[in-house]
């Protein structure tokens, strides 16, 4: 590299002023072009970074918006399900109370019927005892009459 430069310098001394100016101008144009290219590359890179950052922000905003929307939807559905659960629970309690009342009423009706049957049984037993007693008395009376008739 250094040897090339030295050769360039030696060759520059041999050139005319006009040629030196042209060479200098080419050198400046080349450096300007390289500088401009670097600036363009840097500008393009910066713009790409800005675009990416803007897109990232937009995505974050959209994601946050969707998250809020989903949270709202979740809360709404959660409240709806809680209300439905409460209604079902209330209905279950009412049905359970109704069943308890019906079972109690059936039990009471059964007990009343059982009591009535026991009363009828007791009454029938008493009537049977009275009949047996009256039959015994009647048999005794018939026997006495029969004995009286035989004695006569």
PDB file of C-alpha atoms in Angstrom:
ATOM      1  CA  UNK A   1       0.000   0.000   0.000  1.00  0.00           C
ATOM      2  CA  UNK A   2       2.772   2.400   0.900  1.00  0.00           C
ATOM      3  CA  UNK A   3       4.694   1.516  -2.175  1.00  0.00           C
ATOM      4  CA  UNK A   4       1.640   2.222  -4.300  1.00  0.00           C
ATOM      5  CA  UNK A   5       1.282   5.590  -2.715  1.00  0.00           C
ATOM      6  CA  UNK A   6       4.904   6.417  -3.290  1.00  0.00           C
ATOM      7  CA  UNK A   7       4.523   5.360  -6.879  1.00  0.00           C
ATOM      8  CA  UNK A   8       1.444   7.533  -7.130  1.00  0.00           C
ATOM      9  CA  UNK A   9       3.326  10.492  -5.668  1.00  0.00           C
ATOM     10  CA  UNK A  10       6.242  10.017  -8.035  1.00  0.00           C
ATOM     11  CA  UNK A  11       3.945   9.670 -10.942  1.00  0.00           C
ATOM     12  CA  UNK A  12       2.047  12.771  -9.805  1.00  0.00           C
ATOM     13  CA  UNK A  13       5.257  14.846  -9.921  1.00  0.00           C
ATOM     14  CA  UNK A  14       5.758  13.829 -13.490  1.00  0.00           C
ATOM     15  CA  UNK A  15       2.266  14.875 -14.540  1.00  0.00           C
ATOM     16  CA  UNK A  16       1.250  18.262 -15.739  1.00  0.00           C
ATOM     17  CA  UNK A  17      -0.841  20.639 -13.676  1.00  0.00           C
ATOM     18  CA  UNK A  18      -3.926  19.934 -15.671  1.00  0.00           C
ATOM     19  CA  UNK A  19      -3.487  16.235 -15.255  1.00  0.00           C
ATOM     20  CA  UNK A  20      -2.830  16.785 -11.579  1.00  0.00           C
ATOM     21  CA  UNK A  21      -6.091  18.711 -11.296  1.00  0.00           C
ATOM     22  CA  UNK A  22      -7.974  15.993 -13.107  1.00  0.00           C
ATOM     23  CA  UNK A  23      -6.459  13.358 -10.895  1.00  0.00           C
ATOM     24  CA  UNK A  24      -7.235  15.428  -7.815  1.00  0.00           C
ATOM     25  CA  UNK A  25     -10.777  15.996  -9.029  1.00  0.00           C
ATOM     26  CA  UNK A  26     -11.249  12.260  -9.627  1.00  0.00           C
ATOM     27  CA  UNK A  27      -9.866  11.553  -6.195  1.00  0.00           C
ATOM     28  CA  UNK A  28     -12.252  14.069  -4.604  1.00  0.00           C
ATOM     29  CA  UNK A  29     -15.190  12.728  -6.625  1.00  0.00           C
ATOM     30  CA  UNK A  30     -14.311   9.219  -5.552  1.00  0.00           C
ATOM     31  CA  UNK A  31     -14.097  10.238  -1.889  1.00  0.00           C
ATOM     32  CA  UNK A  32     -17.306  12.251  -2.213  1.00  0.00           C
ATOM     33  CA  UNK A  33     -19.023   9.324  -3.857  1.00  0.00           C
ATOM     34  CA  UNK A  34     -17.796   6.980  -1.114  1.00  0.00           C
ATOM     35  CA  UNK A  35     -18.841   9.460   1.562  1.00  0.00           C
ATOM     36  CA  UNK A  36     -22.211   9.937  -0.086  1.00  0.00           C
ATOM     37  CA  UNK A  37     -22.617   6.171  -0.353  1.00  0.00           C
ATOM     38  CA  UNK A  38     -21.753   5.791   3.333  1.00  0.00           C
ATOM     39  CA  UNK A  39     -24.223   8.516   4.225  1.00  0.00           C
ATOM     40  CA  UNK A  40     -26.875   6.892   2.042  1.00  0.00           C
ATOM     41  CA  UNK A  41     -26.183   3.506   3.621  1.00  0.00           C
ATOM     42  CA  UNK A  42     -26.353   5.054   7.074  1.00  0.00           C
ATOM     43  CA  UNK A  43     -29.536   6.950   6.152  1.00  0.00           C
ATOM     44  CA  UNK A  44     -31.096   3.765   4.735  1.00  0.00           C
ATOM     45  CA  UNK A  45     -30.104   1.818   7.857  1.00  0.00           C
ATOM     46  CA  UNK A  46     -31.560   4.556  10.077  1.00  0.00           C
ATOM     47  CA  UNK A  47     -34.768   4.643   8.059  1.00  0.00           C
ATOM     48  CA  UNK A  48     -35.051   0.865   8.240  1.00  0.00           C
ATOM     49  CA  UNK A  49     -34.524   1.060  12.008  1.00  0.00           C
ATOM     50  CA  UNK A  50     -37.193   3.779  12.270  1.00  0.00           C
ATOM     51  CA  UNK A  51     -39.633   1.769  10.181  1.00  0.00           C
ATOM     52  CA  UNK A  52     -38.974  -1.342  12.243  1.00  0.00           C
ATOM     53  CA  UNK A  53     -39.399   0.626  15.471  1.00  0.00           C
ATOM     54  CA  UNK A  54     -42.636   2.184  14.178  1.00  0.00           C
ATOM     55  CA  UNK A  55     -43.927  -1.240  13.160  1.00  0.00           C
ATOM     56  CA  UNK A  56     -42.929  -2.668  16.536  1.00  0.00           C
ATOM     57  CA  UNK A  57     -44.796   0.153  18.309  1.00  0.00           C
ATOM     58  CA  UNK A  58     -47.833  -0.324  16.085  1.00  0.00           C
ATOM     59  CA  UNK A  59     -47.793  -4.044  16.824  1.00  0.00           C
ATOM     60  CA  UNK A  60     -47.477  -3.360  20.549  1.00  0.00           C
ATOM     61  CA  UNK A  61     -50.379  -0.895  20.441  1.00  0.00           C
ATOM     62  CA  UNK A  62     -52.487  -3.340  18.428  1.00  0.00           C
ATOM     63  CA  UNK A  63     -51.527  -6.190  20.744  1.00  0.00           C
ATOM     64  CA  UNK A  64     -52.408  -4.092  23.796  1.00  0.00           C
ATOM     65  CA  UNK A  65     -55.717  -3.147  22.190  1.00  0.00           C
ATOM     66  CA  UNK A  66     -56.497  -6.793  21.421  1.00  0.00           C
ATOM     67  CA  UNK A  67     -55.467  -7.786  24.942  1.00  0.00           C
ATOM     68  CA  UNK A  68     -57.843  -5.185  26.439  1.00  0.00           C
ATOM     69  CA  UNK A  69     -60.611  -6.312  24.108  1.00  0.00           C
ATOM     70  CA  UNK A  70     -60.075  -9.953  25.091  1.00  0.00           C
ATOM     71  CA  UNK A  71     -59.962  -9.033  28.786  1.00  0.00           C
ATOM     72  CA  UNK A  72     -63.235  -7.129  28.413  1.00  0.00           C
ATOM     73  CA  UNK A  73     -64.778 -10.079  26.581  1.00  0.00           C
ATOM     74  CA  UNK A  74     -63.455 -12.465  29.239  1.00  0.00           C
ATOM     75  CA  UNK A  75     -64.861 -10.327  32.060  1.00  0.00           C
ATOM     76  CA  UNK A  76     -68.212 -10.097  30.302  1.00  0.00           C
ATOM     77  CA  UNK A  77     -68.411 -13.843  29.761  1.00  0.00           C
ATOM     78  CA  UNK A  78     -67.189 -14.493  33.304  1.00  0.00           C
ATOM     79  CA  UNK A  79     -69.918 -12.250  34.737  1.00  0.00           C
ATOM     80  CA  UNK A  80     -72.524 -13.899  32.511  1.00  0.00           C
ATOM     81  CA  UNK A  81     -71.432 -17.349  33.645  1.00  0.00           C
ATOM     82  CA  UNK A  82     -71.424 -16.259  37.293  1.00  0.00           C
ATOM     83  CA  UNK A  83     -74.970 -14.915  36.933  1.00  0.00           C
ATOM     84  CA  UNK A  84     -76.048 -18.119  35.203  1.00  0.00           C
ATOM     85  CA  UNK A  85     -74.425 -20.174  37.963  1.00  0.00           C
ATOM     86  CA  UNK A  86     -76.258 -18.108  40.591  1.00  0.00           C
ATOM     87  CA  UNK A  87     -79.602 -18.586  38.801  1.00  0.00           C
ATOM     88  CA  UNK A  88     -78.985 -22.328  38.505  1.00  0.00           C
ATOM     89  CA  UNK A  89     -78.024 -22.482  42.188  1.00  0.00           C
ATOM     90  CA  UNK A  90     -81.153 -20.552  43.181  1.00  0.00           C
ATOM     91  CA  UNK A  91     -83.324 -22.793  41.007  1.00  0.00           C
ATOM     92  CA  UNK A  92     -81.682 -25.858  42.536  1.00  0.00           C
ATOM     93  CA  UNK A  93     -82.378 -24.571  46.047  1.00  0.00           C
ATOM     94  CA  UNK A  94     -86.027 -23.876  45.165  1.00  0.00           C
ATOM     95  CA  UNK A  95     -86.428 -27.333  43.605  1.00  0.00           C
ATOM     96  CA  UNK A  96     -84.753 -28.936  46.622  1.00  0.00           C
ATOM     97  CA  UNK A  97     -87.104 -27.085  48.981  1.00  0.00           C
ATOM     98  CA  UNK A  98     -90.094 -28.138  46.860  1.00  0.00           C
ATOM     99  CA  UNK A  99     -88.941 -31.757  46.943  1.00  0.00           C
ATOM    100  CA  UNK A 100     -88.472 -31.565  50.718  1.00  0.00           C
ATOM    101  CA  UNK A 101     -91.990 -30.145  51.084  1.00  0.00           C
ATOM    102  CA  UNK A 102     -93.436 -32.837  48.814  1.00  0.00           C
ATOM    103  CA  UNK A 103     -91.611 -35.595  50.705  1.00  0.00           C
ATOM    104  CA  UNK A 104     -92.782 -34.158  54.010  1.00  0.00           C
ATOM    105  CA  UNK A 105     -96.361 -33.974  52.703  1.00  0.00           C
ATOM    106  CA  UNK A 106     -96.147 -37.568  51.427  1.00  0.00           C
ATOM    107  CA  UNK A 107     -94.695 -38.719  54.748  1.00  0.00           C
ATOM    108  CA  UNK A 108     -97.454 -36.910  56.649  1.00  0.00           C
ATOM    109  CA  UNK A 109    -100.111 -38.398  54.358  1.00  0.00           C
ATOM    110  CA  UNK A 110     -98.607 -41.851  54.873  1.00  0.00           C
ATOM    111  CA  UNK A 111     -98.504 -41.344  58.656  1.00  0.00           C
ATOM    112  CA  UNK A 112    -102.117 -40.101  58.641  1.00  0.00           C
ATOM    113  CA  UNK A 113    -103.181 -43.113  56.585  1.00  0.00           C
ATOM    114  CA  UNK A 114    -101.251 -45.429  58.929  1.00  0.00           C
ATOM    115  CA  UNK A 115    -102.909 -43.801  61.937  1.00  0.00           C
ATOM    116  CA  UNK A 116    -106.349 -44.183  60.322  1.00  0.00           C
ATOM    117  CA  UNK A 117    -105.610 -47.850  59.582  1.00  0.00           C
ATOM    118  CA  UNK A 118    -104.540 -48.426  63.195  1.00  0.00           C
ATOM    119  CA  UNK A 119    -107.735 -46.762  64.406  1.00  0.00           C
ATOM    120  CA  UNK A 120    -109.819 -48.955  62.086  1.00  0.00           C
ATOM    121  CA  UNK A 121    -107.880 -51.999  63.242  1.00  0.00           C
ATOM    122  CA  UNK A 122    -108.451 -51.058  66.876  1.00  0.00           C
ATOM    123  CA  UNK A 123    -112.134 -50.411  66.202  1.00  0.00           C
ATOM    124  CA  UNK A 124    -112.498 -53.666  64.288  1.00  0.00           C
ATOM    125  CA  UNK A 125    -110.703 -55.515  67.099  1.00  0.00           C
ATOM    126  CA  UNK A 126    -113.038 -53.947  69.664  1.00  0.00           C
ATOM    127  CA  UNK A 127    -116.102 -54.766  67.533  1.00  0.00           C
ATOM    128  CA  UNK A 128    -114.848 -58.328  67.171  1.00  0.00           C
ATOM    129  CA  UNK A 129    -114.362 -58.615  70.923  1.00  0.00           C
ATOM    130  CA  UNK A 130    -117.856 -57.185  71.501  1.00  0.00           C
ATOM    131  CA  UNK A 131    -119.379 -59.683  69.062  1.00  0.00           C
ATOM    132  CA  UNK A 132    -117.485 -62.529  70.637  1.00  0.00           C
ATOM    133  CA  UNK A 133    -118.680 -61.383  74.050  1.00  0.00           C
ATOM    134  CA  UNK A 134    -122.236 -60.940  72.865  1.00  0.00           C
ATOM    135  CA  UNK A 135    -122.082 -64.370  71.197  1.00  0.00           C
ATOM    136  CA  UNK A 136    -120.720 -65.851  74.401  1.00  0.00           C
ATOM    137  CA  UNK A 137    -123.479 -64.142  76.381  1.00  0.00           C
ATOM    138  CA  UNK A 138    -126.059 -65.242  73.838  1.00  0.00           C
ATOM    139  CA  UNK A 139    -124.699 -68.788  73.941  1.00  0.00           C
ATOM    140  CA  UNK A 140    -124.865 -68.730  77.730  1.00  0.00           C
ATOM    141  CA  UNK A 141    -128.437 -67.401  77.622  1.00  0.00           C
ATOM    142  CA  UNK A 142    -129.434 -70.033  75.045  1.00  0.00           C
ATOM    143  CA  UNK A 143    -127.807 -72.711  77.191  1.00  0.00           C
ATOM    144  CA  UNK A 144    -129.636 -71.492  80.273  1.00  0.00           C
ATOM    145  CA  UNK A 145    -132.896 -71.420  78.384  1.00  0.00           C
ATOM    146  CA  UNK A 146    -132.212 -74.862  77.040  1.00  0.00           C
ATOM    147  CA  UNK A 147    -131.403 -76.061  80.547  1.00  0.00           C
ATOM    148  CA  UNK A 148    -134.589 -74.389  81.830  1.00  0.00           C
ATOM    149  CA  UNK A 149    -136.631 -76.003  79.121  1.00  0.00           C
ATOM    150  CA  UNK A 150    -135.163 -79.410  79.868  1.00  0.00           C
ATOM    151  CA  UNK A 151    -135.799 -78.999  83.522  1.00  0.00           C
ATOM    152  CA  UNK A 152    -139.392 -78.370  82.892  1.00  0.00           C
TER     153      UNK A 152
END
